[in-house]
Amino acid sequence: MRIVLIGAGRLATNLGQALLGAGHEIICINSHTMASAKELAAKIGGKPVDKAEDMPMEADAYIIAVKDSVLADVIPLVTKDRKDQVFMHTAGSMPMSMFQGKAYHYGVFYPMQSFSKERAVDFAEIPTFIEANDQKAMQMIRHLADSITEHVYELSSEDRQYLHLSAVFACNFVNHCYAMAAEILERHGMSFDVMLPLIDETARKVHQMHPLDAQTGPAVRYDENVIHHQMQLLRDHPFMEDIYDRMSMNIHRKAIEKND
C-alpha cells in the first residue's frame, strides 16, 4: 500500500517504521519543518516535504499523526482536492467527525501506546483501535492495522474518549508519580534506580490481579500516623502534599467500597 505520512514526531516515526516493515511503501513524509521530514525520510524513505500542496495527489492512504492542537488546521490542507483517497488520524481523544465535510472516506487509526523516537516498540503487541465512516475506509484501515498488530478493535469516537482518559491515568499520571518519586529521592541523595524492582513487580501484579486487589500501602487501611507524617515531609512542596492527600483519600475510599 502506498502511504503518505503527515507528521514526523514520535508516533509517526514508530508507525512509519512498522508500516515499512510490513511491506507498505511510504511515498511521502510531510512535516511542518523540512528538517524533521528529511530526518524521518532518511529512515523509512519517501519524499520529504513541508507543505501540503507538495504532497503526491495519488496515494492509497494519508495518515495524519500530528499534535491534537493542530489537527483541525491540518485536515483541510491535506484533504483539499483529494476525493478518492482514504484519510485517517491517529489521535486518541479527537473524534472521527473532524473529517466530516472535508473528505469522502476517512477514519481513525489509534495505536494505544507511549512512544519515543529513541526507543523501538513492538507494534505486534500494541492494541490499535479503528473507526471508519464507510466500507472503503474501514477495509483499508483494518488492512493497515492487521498488517502490523495482532490486536485490532473497532471502537466509536464516543467510547474512544474514555479509553484515552483511562490511558492518561494508567500511563501519564503514573509516570508523573515516578517523576515525583525521583525528585524526592534525588533531593536526599538517592537514585531512582532503587525503585525499579518495586515498579516492575507492581506492573507484573496487574497482569494477574485487578488493580484494586493489587493495591497496598498505608492509604488502604488509612494508617493516619504514617499518612500525616509523610504529609509533613511534603510541607514545603504543597502540590505534592495535595496530590498525596487526595490520592490517599481516594485509595481508602475505593478500598472501603471494595469490601462493602
CSV table of C-alpha atoms in Angstrom, one decimal:
chain,number,residue,atom,x,y,z
A,1,MET,CA,0.0,0.0,0.0
A,2,ARG,CA,1.3,3.5,-0.9
A,3,ILE,CA,1.1,5.8,2.1
A,4,VAL,CA,1.6,9.5,2.7
A,5,LEU,CA,2.6,10.2,6.3
A,6,ILE,CA,1.7,13.6,7.8
A,7,GLY,CA,3.9,14.2,10.8
A,8,ALA,CA,7.4,13.3,11.8
A,9,GLY,CA,7.2,13.0,15.6
A,10,ARG,CA,7.3,10.1,18.0
A,11,LEU,CA,4.2,8.3,16.8
A,12,ALA,CA,4.8,9.0,13.1
A,13,THR,CA,8.4,7.7,13.5
A,14,ASN,CA,7.3,4.4,15.1
A,15,LEU,CA,4.3,3.9,12.9
A,16,GLY,CA,6.2,4.6,9.7
A,17,GLN,CA,8.9,2.1,10.7
A,18,ALA,CA,6.2,-0.6,11.5
A,19,LEU,CA,4.4,0.0,8.2
A,20,LEU,CA,7.6,-0.2,6.2
A,21,GLY,CA,8.5,-3.4,7.9
A,22,ALA,CA,5.1,-4.8,7.0
A,23,GLY,CA,5.8,-4.2,3.3
A,24,HIS,CA,4.0,-0.9,2.7
A,25,GLU,CA,5.6,1.9,0.8
A,26,ILE,CA,6.0,5.4,2.4
A,27,ILE,CA,5.9,7.6,-0.6
A,28,CYS,CA,5.9,11.0,1.2
A,29,ILE,CA,6.5,12.5,4.6
A,30,ASN,CA,5.0,15.9,5.3
A,31,SER,CA,6.2,17.8,8.4
A,32,HIS,CA,5.9,21.4,9.4
A,33,THR,CA,9.7,21.6,9.2
A,34,MET,CA,11.8,20.2,6.3
A,35,ALA,CA,14.5,19.1,8.7
A,36,SER,CA,12.1,16.8,10.6
A,37,ALA,CA,10.7,15.4,7.3
A,38,LYS,CA,14.2,14.7,6.0
A,39,GLU,CA,15.2,13.0,9.2
A,40,LEU,CA,12.3,10.6,9.1
A,41,ALA,CA,12.6,10.1,5.3
A,42,ALA,CA,16.2,9.0,5.8
A,43,LYS,CA,14.9,6.2,8.0
A,44,ILE,CA,11.8,5.0,6.1
A,45,GLY,CA,12.0,6.5,2.6
A,46,GLY,CA,9.6,8.8,0.9
A,47,LYS,CA,9.8,12.3,-0.4
A,48,PRO,CA,10.2,14.9,2.4
A,49,VAL,CA,8.0,18.0,2.1
A,50,ASP,CA,7.0,20.8,4.4
A,51,LYS,CA,3.9,22.0,2.5
A,52,ALA,CA,0.6,20.1,2.0
A,53,GLU,CA,0.4,21.2,-1.7
A,54,ASP,CA,3.7,19.4,-2.3
A,55,MET,CA,2.4,16.0,-1.3
A,56,PRO,CA,1.5,13.5,-4.1
A,57,MET,CA,-2.0,13.7,-5.2
A,58,GLU,CA,-2.3,10.0,-5.5
A,59,ALA,CA,-1.8,7.6,-2.6
A,60,ASP,CA,-3.8,4.8,-1.1
A,61,ALA,CA,-3.9,6.3,2.4
A,62,TYR,CA,-3.0,9.5,4.1
A,63,ILE,CA,-2.2,9.1,7.8
A,64,ILE,CA,-2.2,12.2,9.9
A,65,ALA,CA,0.0,11.8,13.0
A,66,VAL,CA,0.3,15.3,14.4
A,67,LYS,CA,-0.5,17.1,17.7
A,68,ASP,CA,-4.1,17.3,18.7
A,69,SER,CA,-3.9,21.1,18.9
A,70,VAL,CA,-3.1,21.4,15.1
A,71,LEU,CA,-5.2,18.6,13.7
A,72,ALA,CA,-8.2,20.8,12.9
A,73,ASP,CA,-5.8,23.1,10.8
A,74,VAL,CA,-4.0,20.2,9.1
A,75,ILE,CA,-7.0,18.2,7.9
A,76,PRO,CA,-8.4,20.8,5.4
A,77,LEU,CA,-4.9,21.2,3.9
A,78,VAL,CA,-4.3,17.5,3.5
A,79,THR,CA,-7.8,16.6,2.1
A,80,LYS,CA,-8.0,19.5,-0.4
A,81,ASP,CA,-8.7,18.4,-3.9
A,82,ARG,CA,-8.4,14.7,-3.0
A,83,LYS,CA,-11.6,12.8,-3.5
A,84,ASP,CA,-11.0,9.1,-3.6
A,85,GLN,CA,-8.2,8.6,-1.1
A,86,VAL,CA,-8.7,7.3,2.5
A,87,PHE,CA,-7.7,9.7,5.3
A,88,MET,CA,-7.2,8.8,9.0
A,89,HIS,CA,-5.9,10.5,12.1
A,90,THR,CA,-4.1,8.8,15.0
A,91,ALA,CA,-5.4,10.9,17.9
A,92,GLY,CA,-6.9,9.1,20.9
A,93,SER,CA,-9.1,11.9,22.1
A,94,MET,CA,-10.2,13.5,18.8
A,95,PRO,CA,-13.4,12.4,17.1
A,96,MET,CA,-13.7,11.0,13.6
A,97,SER,CA,-16.1,13.7,12.7
A,98,MET,CA,-13.2,16.2,12.3
A,99,PHE,CA,-13.1,14.9,8.7
A,100,GLN,CA,-16.8,15.5,8.0
A,101,GLY,CA,-17.4,17.8,5.0
A,102,LYS,CA,-13.6,17.7,4.2
A,103,ALA,CA,-13.2,14.1,2.9
A,104,TYR,CA,-15.3,11.3,1.5
A,105,HIS,CA,-13.5,8.3,3.0
A,106,TYR,CA,-12.0,8.6,6.4
A,107,GLY,CA,-11.5,7.2,9.9
A,108,VAL,CA,-9.3,6.8,12.9
A,109,PHE,CA,-6.2,4.6,13.5
A,110,TYR,CA,-5.3,4.9,17.2
A,111,PRO,CA,-2.4,2.7,18.5
A,112,MET,CA,-2.6,3.0,22.3
A,113,GLN,CA,1.0,3.2,23.4
A,114,SER,CA,3.5,5.7,24.7
A,115,PHE,CA,6.0,6.4,22.0
A,116,SER,CA,9.5,7.9,21.8
A,117,LYS,CA,11.9,8.3,18.9
A,118,GLU,CA,14.7,6.8,21.0
A,119,ARG,CA,13.0,3.5,22.0
A,120,ALA,CA,11.7,1.0,19.5
A,121,VAL,CA,8.4,-0.7,20.3
A,122,ASP,CA,6.9,-4.0,19.0
A,123,PHE,CA,3.7,-3.0,17.2
A,124,ALA,CA,2.5,-6.6,17.2
A,125,GLU,CA,1.7,-6.2,20.9
A,126,ILE,CA,0.0,-2.8,20.7
A,127,PRO,CA,-3.8,-2.6,20.9
A,128,THR,CA,-5.0,-0.5,18.0
A,129,PHE,CA,-8.5,1.0,17.8
A,130,ILE,CA,-10.0,1.8,14.5
A,131,GLU,CA,-13.1,3.5,13.2
A,132,ALA,CA,-14.3,4.5,9.7
A,133,ASN,CA,-17.2,6.3,8.1
A,134,ASP,CA,-17.7,3.8,5.2
A,135,GLN,CA,-16.8,0.4,4.0
A,136,LYS,CA,-13.9,1.6,1.8
A,137,ALA,CA,-12.2,3.4,4.6
A,138,MET,CA,-12.8,0.5,7.1
A,139,GLN,CA,-11.3,-2.1,4.7
A,140,MET,CA,-8.2,0.0,4.2
A,141,ILE,CA,-7.7,1.0,7.8
A,142,ARG,CA,-8.3,-2.6,9.0
A,143,HIS,CA,-5.8,-3.9,6.4
A,144,LEU,CA,-3.2,-1.5,7.7
A,145,ALA,CA,-3.8,-2.3,11.3
A,146,ASP,CA,-3.9,-6.1,10.7
A,147,SER,CA,-0.5,-5.9,8.9
A,148,ILE,CA,1.3,-4.5,11.9
A,149,THR,CA,-0.5,-5.7,15.0
A,150,GLU,CA,-2.4,-8.7,16.3
A,151,HIS,CA,-4.7,-6.6,18.5
A,152,VAL,CA,-7.2,-4.6,16.4
A,153,TYR,CA,-10.5,-3.4,17.8
A,154,GLU,CA,-13.3,-1.3,16.3
A,155,LEU,CA,-14.3,1.5,18.7
A,156,SER,CA,-16.5,4.5,18.3
A,157,SER,CA,-15.3,8.0,18.9
A,158,GLU,CA,-17.6,8.3,21.9
A,159,ASP,CA,-16.1,5.2,23.6
A,160,ARG,CA,-12.5,6.1,22.5
A,161,GLN,CA,-12.5,9.3,24.5
A,162,TYR,CA,-13.0,7.2,27.7
A,163,LEU,CA,-10.3,4.8,26.5
A,164,HIS,CA,-7.9,7.7,26.1
A,165,LEU,CA,-8.9,9.1,29.5
A,166,SER,CA,-8.1,5.8,31.1
A,167,ALA,CA,-4.7,5.8,29.3
A,168,VAL,CA,-3.9,9.2,30.8
A,169,PHE,CA,-4.4,7.7,34.3
A,170,ALA,CA,-2.6,4.5,33.6
A,171,CYS,CA,0.4,6.0,31.8
A,172,ASN,CA,0.8,9.8,32.0
A,173,PHE,CA,-0.3,10.2,35.6
A,174,VAL,CA,1.7,7.1,36.7
A,175,ASN,CA,4.8,8.4,35.0
A,176,HIS,CA,4.3,11.7,36.8
A,177,CYS,CA,4.3,9.8,40.1
A,178,TYR,CA,7.6,8.3,39.0
A,179,ALA,CA,8.9,11.8,38.4
A,180,MET,CA,7.8,13.0,41.9
A,181,ALA,CA,9.4,9.9,43.5
A,182,ALA,CA,12.6,10.6,41.6
A,183,GLU,CA,12.6,14.2,42.8
A,184,ILE,CA,12.2,13.2,46.4
A,185,LEU,CA,15.0,10.6,46.2
A,186,GLU,CA,17.4,12.9,44.3
A,187,ARG,CA,16.8,15.7,46.8
A,188,HIS,CA,18.1,13.3,49.5
A,189,GLY,CA,21.0,11.8,47.6
A,190,MET,CA,19.3,8.6,46.4
A,191,SER,CA,19.0,7.2,42.9
A,192,PHE,CA,15.6,6.4,41.3
A,193,ASP,CA,17.1,3.0,40.3
A,194,VAL,CA,16.2,1.7,43.7
A,195,MET,CA,12.5,2.0,42.8
A,196,LEU,CA,12.8,-0.2,39.7
A,197,PRO,CA,12.2,-3.6,41.3
A,198,LEU,CA,9.2,-2.2,43.1
A,199,ILE,CA,7.8,-0.6,39.9
A,200,ASP,CA,8.4,-3.8,37.9
A,201,GLU,CA,6.6,-6.0,40.5
A,202,THR,CA,3.7,-3.7,40.7
A,203,ALA,CA,3.3,-3.8,36.9
A,204,ARG,CA,3.6,-7.6,36.9
A,205,LYS,CA,0.9,-8.0,39.5
A,206,VAL,CA,-1.8,-6.2,37.5
A,207,HIS,CA,-1.2,-8.8,34.7
A,208,GLN,CA,-2.8,-11.3,37.1
A,209,MET,CA,-4.8,-9.3,39.5
A,210,HIS,CA,-7.4,-6.5,39.3
A,211,PRO,CA,-5.7,-3.2,40.3
A,212,LEU,CA,-8.0,-2.9,43.3
A,213,ASP,CA,-6.8,-6.3,44.6
A,214,ALA,CA,-3.2,-5.4,44.0
A,215,GLN,CA,-3.3,-2.1,46.0
A,216,THR,CA,-1.1,-1.9,49.1
A,217,GLY,CA,0.3,0.8,51.3
A,218,PRO,CA,-0.9,2.9,54.3
A,219,ALA,CA,-3.8,4.5,52.4
A,220,VAL,CA,-5.7,1.2,52.0
A,221,ARG,CA,-6.2,0.9,55.8
A,222,TYR,CA,-5.8,4.7,56.2
A,223,ASP,CA,-2.9,4.5,58.7
A,224,GLU,CA,-3.2,8.1,59.9
A,225,ASN,CA,0.1,8.2,61.8
A,226,VAL,CA,2.1,7.3,58.6
A,227,ILE,CA,0.0,9.4,56.3
A,228,HIS,CA,0.2,12.5,58.5
A,229,HIS,CA,4.0,12.1,59.0
A,230,GLN,CA,4.6,11.7,55.2
A,231,MET,CA,2.4,14.8,54.5
A,232,GLN,CA,4.6,16.7,57.0
A,233,LEU,CA,7.6,15.7,55.0
A,234,LEU,CA,6.0,17.3,52.0
A,235,ARG,CA,5.0,20.5,53.7
A,236,ASP,CA,7.5,22.6,51.7
A,237,HIS,CA,6.0,21.1,48.4
A,238,PRO,CA,2.3,22.0,48.6
A,239,PHE,CA,1.4,20.5,45.2
A,240,MET,CA,2.9,17.1,46.1
A,241,GLU,CA,1.3,17.3,49.5
A,242,ASP,CA,-2.1,18.0,47.9
A,243,ILE,CA,-1.7,15.1,45.5
A,244,TYR,CA,-0.6,12.8,48.3
A,245,ASP,CA,-3.6,13.7,50.4
A,246,ARG,CA,-6.2,13.4,47.6
A,247,MET,CA,-4.6,10.1,46.3
A,248,SER,CA,-4.6,8.6,49.8
A,249,MET,CA,-8.3,9.6,50.4
A,250,ASN,CA,-9.3,8.1,47.1
A,251,ILE,CA,-7.3,4.8,47.6
A,252,HIS,CA,-9.0,4.4,51.0
A,253,ARG,CA,-12.5,5.2,49.6
A,254,LYS,CA,-12.0,2.6,46.9
A,255,ALA,CA,-10.8,0.0,49.5
A,256,ILE,CA,-14.0,0.6,51.6
A,257,GLU,CA,-16.2,0.2,48.5
A,258,LYS,CA,-14.4,-3.0,47.5
A,259,ASN,CA,-15.0,-4.5,50.9
A,260,ASP,CA,-18.6,-3.5,51.3
